[in-house]
Coordinates of C-alpha atoms in Angstrom, one line a residue:
X1 CA 16.3 20.4 -5.3
X2 CA 14.2 17.8 -7.1
X3 CA 15.4 14.4 -8.3
X4 CA 13.9 12.5 -11.2
X5 CA 13.1 8.8 -11.0
X6 CA 11.7 6.3 -13.4
X7 CA 10.5 3.9 -10.6
X8 CA 7.5 3.9 -8.4
X9 CA 6.6 1.8 -5.4
X10 CA 2.9 1.7 -4.5
X11 CA 2.1 0.4 -1.0
X12 CA -1.4 -0.9 -0.6
X13 CA -3.2 -1.9 2.6
X14 CA -6.8 -1.6 1.4
X15 CA -8.6 -4.7 0.2
X16 CA -11.5 -5.6 -2.1
X17 CA -14.0 -3.7 0.1
X18 CA -12.3 -0.3 -0.6
X19 CA -12.6 1.8 -3.7
X20 CA -9.0 2.9 -2.9
X21 CA -7.8 -0.4 -4.3
X22 CA -9.2 0.4 -7.7
X23 CA -7.9 4.0 -7.5
X24 CA -4.4 2.7 -6.6
X25 CA -4.3 0.3 -9.6
X26 CA -5.6 3.0 -11.9
X27 CA -2.8 5.3 -10.8
X28 CA -0.3 2.5 -11.1
X29 CA -1.4 1.8 -14.6
X30 CA -1.1 5.5 -15.4
X31 CA 2.4 5.5 -14.1
X32 CA 3.3 2.7 -16.5
X33 CA 1.8 4.6 -19.3
X34 CA 4.0 7.6 -18.4
X35 CA 7.1 5.4 -18.6
X36 CA 7.6 4.4 -15.0
X37 CA 8.6 1.0 -13.8
X38 CA 6.0 0.2 -11.1
X39 CA 6.0 -2.1 -8.2
X40 CA 3.0 -2.7 -5.9
X41 CA 3.6 -4.0 -2.4
X42 CA 0.5 -5.6 -0.9
X43 CA 0.1 -5.9 2.8
X44 CA -2.7 -6.3 5.3
X45 CA -6.1 -6.6 3.7
X46 CA -4.7 -5.8 0.3
X47 CA -3.5 -9.4 0.1
X48 CA -7.0 -10.3 -1.0
X49 CA -6.6 -8.3 -4.1
X50 CA -4.4 -11.0 -5.6
X51 CA -6.1 -14.0 -4.0
X52 CA -7.6 -16.1 -6.9
X53 CA -11.0 -14.7 -7.7
X54 CA -10.8 -12.2 -4.9
X55 CA -10.4 -9.2 -7.3
X56 CA -13.5 -10.3 -9.3
X57 CA -15.7 -9.0 -6.5
X58 CA -14.9 -5.3 -6.9
X59 CA -16.0 -2.8 -9.5
X60 CA -16.1 0.9 -8.7
X61 CA -17.7 2.7 -11.7
X62 CA -16.6 4.7 -13.6
X63 CA -13.2 2.9 -13.2
X64 CA -12.6 -0.4 -14.9
X65 CA -13.3 -3.6 -12.9
X66 CA -10.6 -4.3 -10.4
X67 CA -9.8 -7.7 -12.0
X68 CA -9.2 -5.9 -15.3
X69 CA -7.0 -3.2 -13.7
X70 CA -4.8 -5.8 -12.1
X71 CA -4.6 -7.9 -15.3
X72 CA -3.6 -4.8 -17.2
X73 CA -1.0 -3.9 -14.6
X74 CA 0.6 -7.3 -14.9
X75 CA 0.3 -7.5 -18.7
X76 CA 2.1 -4.1 -19.0
X77 CA 5.0 -5.2 -16.9
X78 CA 4.0 -4.1 -13.4
X79 CA 5.3 -6.2 -10.5
X80 CA 3.1 -7.4 -7.7
X81 CA 4.7 -8.2 -4.3
X82 CA 2.8 -9.9 -1.5
X83 CA 3.8 -9.7 2.2
X84 CA 4.7 -13.2 3.5
X85 CA 3.4 -12.7 7.1
X86 CA 0.2 -11.3 5.7
X87 CA -0.3 -14.3 3.5
X88 CA 0.5 -16.7 6.3
X89 CA -1.9 -15.1 8.7
X90 CA -4.7 -15.7 6.2
X91 CA -3.6 -19.2 5.4
X92 CA -2.7 -18.4 1.8
X93 CA 0.1 -19.9 -0.2
X94 CA 1.5 -19.2 -3.7
X95 CA -1.1 -21.5 -5.3
X96 CA -3.9 -19.3 -3.8
X97 CA -2.6 -16.2 -5.7
X98 CA -2.8 -14.9 -9.2
X99 CA 0.0 -16.1 -11.4
X100 CA 3.0 -13.9 -11.4
X101 CA 2.6 -12.6 -7.8
X102 CA 6.0 -12.5 -6.0
X103 CA 5.9 -13.4 -2.3
X104 CA 8.6 -11.2 -0.8
X105 CA 9.2 -9.2 2.3
X106 CA 9.6 -5.4 2.6
X107 CA 13.3 -5.6 1.7
X108 CA 12.4 -5.8 -2.0
X109 CA 10.5 -2.5 -1.6
X110 CA 13.3 -1.0 0.5
X111 CA 15.8 -1.9 -2.3
X112 CA 13.8 0.1 -4.8
X113 CA 13.5 3.0 -2.5
X114 CA 17.2 3.0 -2.0
X115 CA 17.6 3.1 -5.8
X116 CA 15.5 6.3 -5.8
X117 CA 12.0 5.0 -6.4
X118 CA 9.1 7.4 -5.5
X119 CA 6.4 6.0 -3.2
X120 CA 2.7 6.2 -2.8
X121 CA 0.5 4.6 -0.1
X122 CA -3.1 3.6 -0.2

């Protein structure tokens, strides 16, 4: 039996040095296009994706530049969550991050999964 959901949680662990970060945001943007409400939970090295100017270092042709993919994701209503211990271990605070990034633990992600959100991991 399959269930239908209109929510997607994307868990990202890859940073600016991995093409998977661009792939993940391309898929997340596509999910918004298809009508899903999308949340991206950033942990480990993926924290650098939302560090101010961090995303400007990555472009994986033929995909759009990572900075554009993230800006499009936010502009279209996507939610970015950043793992607090991962930020702390890197010495980052809210002011080091792109505007709109929510610092929250995995419980926010778990709440969406309990509501039936599908998940993808990169």
